[in-house]
CSV table of C-alpha atoms in Angstrom, one decimal:
chain,number,residue,atom,x,y,z
A,1,MET,CA,57.3,35.8,-25.1
A,2,PRO,CA,58.5,35.3,-21.5
A,3,HIS,CA,62.3,35.7,-21.6
A,4,THR,CA,62.8,33.7,-18.4
A,5,LEU,CA,60.9,30.6,-19.7
A,6,PHE,CA,62.7,30.7,-23.0
A,7,GLN,CA,66.1,30.8,-21.3
A,8,THR,CA,65.1,28.0,-18.8
A,9,ILE,CA,64.0,25.7,-21.6
A,10,LYS,CA,67.2,26.4,-23.5
A,11,LYS,CA,69.4,25.8,-20.5
A,12,ASP,CA,67.6,22.6,-19.5
A,13,GLY,CA,67.8,21.3,-23.0
A,14,GLY,CA,64.1,20.6,-23.2
A,15,LEU,CA,60.7,20.8,-21.5
A,16,ASN,CA,60.3,19.8,-17.8
A,17,GLU,CA,56.6,19.2,-18.6
A,18,ALA,CA,55.1,17.9,-21.8
A,19,LEU,CA,52.5,19.8,-23.9
A,20,LEU,CA,48.9,18.6,-23.7
A,21,VAL,CA,47.4,17.9,-27.1
A,22,TYR,CA,43.8,17.1,-28.1
A,23,ASN,CA,42.6,16.7,-31.7
A,24,ASN,CA,46.0,17.9,-32.9
A,25,TYR,CA,45.7,21.2,-30.9
A,26,VAL,CA,47.8,22.2,-28.0
A,27,ILE,CA,45.3,22.8,-25.2
A,28,GLU,CA,47.9,23.4,-22.5
A,29,GLY,CA,51.4,24.7,-22.9
A,30,ASN,CA,51.1,27.3,-25.7
A,31,THR,CA,53.7,29.5,-24.2
A,32,ARG,CA,56.2,26.7,-24.1
A,33,LEU,CA,55.3,25.8,-27.7
A,34,CYS,CA,56.1,29.4,-28.7
A,35,CYS,CA,59.5,29.1,-27.1
A,36,LEU,CA,60.2,25.9,-28.8
A,37,LYS,CA,59.3,27.3,-32.2
A,38,LYS,CA,61.8,30.1,-31.7
A,39,LEU,CA,64.5,27.7,-30.6
A,40,SER,CA,63.8,25.4,-33.6
A,41,LYS,CA,65.0,28.3,-35.8
A,42,GLU,CA,68.4,28.0,-34.1
A,43,ASP,CA,68.6,24.2,-34.0
A,44,GLU,CA,66.6,21.3,-35.6
A,45,LYS,CA,66.6,19.3,-32.4
A,46,TRP,CA,64.0,21.6,-30.9
A,47,LYS,CA,61.4,20.4,-33.5
A,48,ALA,CA,60.9,17.2,-31.5
A,49,VAL,CA,58.4,18.1,-28.8
A,50,PRO,CA,57.3,15.9,-25.9
A,51,CYS,CA,53.5,15.7,-25.8
A,52,GLU,CA,50.8,14.0,-23.8
A,53,VAL,CA,48.0,13.2,-26.3
A,54,ILE,CA,44.4,12.8,-25.2
A,55,ILE,CA,43.0,10.0,-27.4
A,56,ASP,CA,39.5,9.7,-26.0
A,57,GLU,CA,36.7,12.1,-26.9
A,58,ILE,CA,36.2,14.7,-24.2
A,59,SER,CA,33.9,17.6,-23.9
A,60,SER,CA,34.8,21.3,-23.6
A,61,LEU,CA,33.7,21.1,-20.0
A,62,GLN,CA,36.2,18.3,-19.3
A,63,ILE,CA,38.9,20.3,-21.0
A,64,ASN,CA,38.2,23.4,-19.0
A,65,ARG,CA,38.1,21.3,-15.8
A,66,LEU,CA,41.4,19.8,-16.7
A,67,LEU,CA,43.0,23.2,-17.2
A,68,ILE,CA,41.6,24.6,-14.0
A,69,ASP,CA,42.6,21.5,-12.0
A,70,LYS,CA,46.1,21.9,-13.4
A,71,HIS,CA,46.7,25.6,-13.2
A,72,VAL,CA,44.1,27.2,-10.9
A,73,THR,CA,43.8,24.7,-8.1
A,74,GLY,CA,46.8,22.5,-8.9
A,75,LYS,CA,50.5,22.7,-8.2
A,76,ASN,CA,51.4,24.6,-11.5
A,77,GLU,CA,49.5,27.7,-10.5
A,78,TRP,CA,48.9,30.3,-13.1
A,79,SER,CA,49.4,34.0,-12.7
A,80,ALA,CA,46.4,36.2,-11.8
A,81,TYR,CA,46.4,37.3,-15.5
A,82,ASP,CA,46.2,33.8,-16.9
A,83,LYS,CA,43.5,32.8,-14.4
A,84,SER,CA,41.4,35.8,-15.4
A,85,LEU,CA,41.9,35.2,-19.1
A,86,LEU,CA,40.7,31.7,-18.7
A,87,TYR,CA,37.6,32.9,-16.7
A,88,TYR,CA,37.0,35.5,-19.4
A,89,ARG,CA,37.1,32.8,-22.2
A,90,LEU,CA,34.8,30.5,-20.2
A,91,LYS,CA,32.2,33.3,-19.9
A,92,HIS,CA,32.4,34.9,-23.3
A,93,GLU,CA,33.4,32.0,-25.5
A,94,ASP,CA,31.8,29.0,-23.8
A,95,ASN,CA,28.9,30.8,-22.2
A,96,TYR,CA,29.6,29.7,-18.6
A,97,SER,CA,27.9,31.6,-15.8
A,98,VAL,CA,29.9,33.3,-13.1
A,99,LYS,CA,28.5,30.7,-10.7
A,100,ASP,CA,29.6,27.8,-12.8
A,101,ILE,CA,33.1,29.2,-13.2
A,102,ALA,CA,33.3,29.8,-9.4
A,103,GLU,CA,32.5,26.2,-8.8
A,104,LEU,CA,35.1,25.0,-11.3
A,105,GLY,CA,37.8,27.3,-10.0
A,106,HIS,CA,36.9,27.0,-6.3
A,107,GLU,CA,36.7,30.7,-5.9
A,108,SER,CA,33.9,32.9,-4.8
A,109,PRO,CA,31.5,34.3,-7.5
A,110,THR,CA,32.5,37.8,-6.4
A,111,LYS,CA,36.2,37.0,-7.0
A,112,VAL,CA,35.4,35.5,-10.4
A,113,TYR,CA,33.3,38.5,-11.4
A,114,GLN,CA,36.1,40.8,-10.4
A,115,ARG,CA,38.7,38.8,-12.4
A,116,ILE,CA,36.5,38.9,-15.5
A,117,ALA,CA,35.6,42.6,-15.1
A,118,ALA,CA,39.3,43.4,-14.7
A,119,ILE,CA,40.3,41.5,-17.8
A,120,GLU,CA,37.5,43.2,-19.7
A,121,LEU,CA,38.8,46.6,-18.7
A,122,TYR,CA,42.3,45.6,-19.5
A,123,LYS,CA,41.3,44.5,-23.0
A,124,GLU,CA,39.1,47.6,-23.5
A,125,SER,CA,42.0,49.8,-22.6
A,126,LYS,CA,44.1,48.0,-25.3
A,127,CYS,CA,46.9,47.6,-22.7
A,128,SER,CA,49.6,45.3,-24.1
A,129,ASP,CA,51.7,45.0,-20.9
A,130,ILE,CA,50.6,41.9,-18.9
A,131,LYS,CA,52.5,43.2,-15.9
A,132,LYS,CA,50.0,46.0,-15.6
A,133,TYR,CA,47.0,43.6,-15.4
A,134,SER,CA,47.3,43.7,-11.5
A,135,HIS,CA,46.6,47.5,-11.7
A,136,PHE,CA,43.2,46.7,-13.3
A,137,GLU,CA,42.4,43.9,-10.8
A,138,GLN,CA,43.2,46.2,-7.9
A,139,PHE,CA,41.0,48.9,-9.4
A,140,ILE,CA,38.0,46.7,-10.0
A,141,SER,CA,38.2,44.9,-6.6
A,142,ASN,CA,38.3,48.1,-4.5
A,143,ASN,CA,34.7,48.7,-3.3
A,144,GLU,CA,35.4,52.3,-2.4
A,145,ILE,CA,36.7,53.0,-5.9
A,146,ASN,CA,33.6,51.3,-7.4
A,147,LYS,CA,31.4,53.8,-5.4
A,148,ILE,CA,33.4,56.7,-6.5
A,149,VAL,CA,33.3,55.7,-10.2
A,150,LYS,CA,29.6,55.2,-10.0
A,151,ASP,CA,29.2,58.9,-9.1
A,152,ASP,CA,32.0,60.1,-11.3
A,153,PRO,CA,33.0,58.0,-14.4
A,154,LYS,CA,35.9,60.4,-15.1
A,155,ILE,CA,37.8,58.7,-12.3
A,156,GLN,CA,38.0,55.4,-14.2
A,157,GLU,CA,39.0,57.2,-17.4
A,158,ALA,CA,41.8,59.0,-15.6
A,159,ALA,CA,42.9,55.8,-13.8
A,160,VAL,CA,43.1,53.8,-17.0
A,161,SER,CA,44.9,56.5,-18.8
A,162,GLN,CA,47.5,56.8,-16.0
A,163,ILE,CA,48.0,53.1,-15.8
A,164,LEU,CA,48.9,53.0,-19.4
A,165,ASN,CA,51.2,56.0,-19.4
A,166,GLY,CA,53.0,55.0,-16.2
A,167,LYS,CA,51.7,57.8,-13.9
A,168,ILE,CA,50.3,55.1,-11.7
A,169,PRO,CA,53.6,53.1,-11.2
A,170,THR,CA,52.4,50.1,-9.2
A,171,ALA,CA,49.1,48.3,-8.4
A,172,GLN,CA,49.5,49.3,-4.8
A,173,ASP,CA,49.3,53.0,-5.9
A,174,ILE,CA,45.7,52.3,-7.0
A,175,ARG,CA,44.7,52.2,-3.3
A,176,SER,CA,45.4,55.9,-3.0
A,177,ILE,CA,42.6,56.9,-5.3
A,178,PRO,CA,39.9,57.1,-2.6
A,179,THR,CA,42.1,59.3,-0.4
A,180,ILE,CA,42.8,61.5,-3.4
A,181,CYS,CA,39.1,61.8,-4.3
A,182,ARG,CA,38.2,62.9,-0.8
A,183,ASP,CA,40.2,66.1,-1.4
A,184,LYS,CA,38.6,68.4,-4.0
A,185,ASP,CA,41.8,69.9,-5.4
A,186,SER,CA,43.7,66.5,-5.4
A,187,LYS,CA,40.8,64.9,-7.3
A,188,LYS,CA,41.0,67.6,-9.9
A,189,ARG,CA,44.7,67.1,-10.3
A,190,PHE,CA,44.2,63.3,-10.6
A,191,ILE,CA,41.5,63.7,-13.3
A,192,ARG,CA,43.8,66.2,-15.2
A,193,GLY,CA,46.5,63.6,-15.2
A,194,ASP,CA,49.5,65.9,-15.6
A,195,GLU,CA,51.6,64.4,-12.8
A,196,PRO,CA,52.3,61.0,-11.2
A,197,ILE,CA,49.8,59.8,-8.6
A,198,THR,CA,52.7,59.6,-6.1
A,199,GLU,CA,53.2,63.3,-6.2
A,200,ILE,CA,49.6,64.0,-5.4
A,201,VAL,CA,49.7,61.6,-2.5
A,202,LEU,CA,52.9,63.2,-1.2
A,203,ASP,CA,51.3,66.7,-1.3
A,204,LEU,CA,48.3,65.3,0.6
A,205,GLU,CA,50.6,63.9,3.3
A,206,GLN,CA,52.4,67.2,3.6
A,207,GLN,CA,49.1,69.0,3.8
A,208,LYS,CA,47.9,66.7,6.5
A,209,LYS,CA,51.1,67.3,8.5
A,210,LEU,CA,50.7,71.0,8.2
A,211,GLN,CA,47.0,70.8,9.3
A,212,ASN,CA,48.1,68.7,12.4
A,213,LYS,CA,50.8,71.3,13.2
A,214,VAL,CA,48.3,74.1,13.1
A,215,LEU,CA,45.9,72.1,15.3
A,216,ILE,CA,48.7,71.4,17.9
A,217,ASN,CA,49.6,75.1,17.9
A,218,VAL,CA,46.0,76.0,18.7
A,219,VAL,CA,46.0,73.4,21.5
A,220,ARG,CA,49.2,74.8,22.9
A,221,ASP,CA,47.9,78.4,22.8
A,222,LEU,CA,44.7,77.3,24.6
A,223,SER,CA,46.7,75.5,27.2
A,224,GLU,CA,48.9,78.6,27.8
A,225,LYS,CA,45.8,80.8,28.2
A,226,ILE,CA,44.2,78.4,30.7
A,227,GLN,CA,47.4,78.6,32.8
A,228,LYS,CA,47.2,82.4,32.9
A,229,LEU,CA,43.5,82.6,34.1
A,230,ASN,CA,43.1,84.6,37.3
A,231,GLU,CA,40.5,84.3,40.0
A,232,GLU,CA,38.3,86.9,38.4
A,233,ASP,CA,38.3,85.0,35.0
A,234,ILE,CA,37.5,81.7,36.8
A,235,GLN,CA,34.6,83.3,38.7
A,236,CYS,CA,33.2,84.7,35.4
A,237,LEU,CA,33.3,81.3,33.8
A,238,LYS,CA,31.5,79.8,36.8
A,239,ASN,CA,28.7,82.3,36.5
A,240,ASN,CA,28.2,82.1,32.8
A,241,ASN,CA,26.1,79.2,31.6
A,242,SER,CA,26.8,79.9,27.9
A,243,ASP,CA,30.6,79.7,28.6
A,244,LYS,CA,30.1,76.5,30.5
A,245,ALA,CA,28.3,74.9,27.5
A,246,GLN,CA,31.1,75.9,25.2
A,247,ILE,CA,33.7,74.5,27.7
A,248,ASN,CA,31.7,71.3,28.0
A,249,LYS,CA,31.7,70.9,24.2
A,250,LEU,CA,35.4,71.7,24.0
A,251,LEU,CA,36.1,69.0,26.7
A,252,LYS,CA,34.3,66.4,24.6
A,253,ASP,CA,36.3,67.4,21.5
A,254,LEU,CA,39.6,67.3,23.4
A,255,VAL,CA,38.7,63.8,24.7
A,256,LYS,CA,38.2,62.7,21.1
A,257,LEU,CA,41.5,64.3,20.1
A,258,ALA,CA,43.3,62.5,22.9
A,259,GLU,CA,41.8,59.1,21.8
A,260,TYR,CA,42.8,59.8,18.2
A,261,ALA,CA,46.3,60.3,19.5
A,262,ASP,CA,46.1,57.0,21.5
A,263,ILE,CA,46.4,58.8,24.8
A,264,LYS,CA,45.1,56.7,27.7
A,265,LEU,CA,42.4,58.6,29.6
A,266,PRO,CA,40.8,58.1,33.0
A,267,GLY,CA,37.6,56.2,32.8
A,268,LYS,CA,35.4,59.2,33.5
A,269,LEU,CA,36.8,61.1,30.6
A,270,GLN,CA,36.5,58.3,28.0
A,271,THR,CA,33.8,58.6,25.3
A,272,LYS,CA,31.0,56.2,25.3
């Protein structure tokens, strides 16, 4: 039960918004109802609950449209988890198509599909922490991760396991998975799941810095050797077509390197 909502209702002395009831069932406001039930054990006054009762017969479609208008497109916006749970129920319990749900919720079919797939994976994992739902939605909505999982399902197994045990601390950390999978050793470490994802990412960053340092040292050494060329060395280069071809290739690679480093080059040296 959300602690904040419970304390807010208790502090305010009642609900700021009535429960919505149809056929003696609360169709909107179940969390508030749970808070009131708990409060009623402390004081009898909480047993009187303000309600808006729908008297006319309405269809399930009208009920769902009412909920969506109120919480998905209206001012009392639901969390991503609550939206996804509603979409899940519409699809699996009321047999709505993704297209129909998208029209009701004013979201793209792709977004609706991702929300439903995320809540399915969340339920399948038996996760009980609603705060971790955003991890699952981030995982499902990442196209690069989807391609990786298609080739290697172990990545999804590892990700779900590490979401549950806290080795992937935040939803934002999910975005690091493609980078990790591009490095063979890092990918193995991730699948093994013995360490937090943040440690793997940190090691990759250090490795990249080391590689850049080695590259710069190579460039520095090359520059020093060019400065030391004498007339005889220069004449040999002029007369050797094979050496010229190698230098031409090196020049193109150095131009690319300069552009990677955001170094402004003369027009003639810019790559096309």
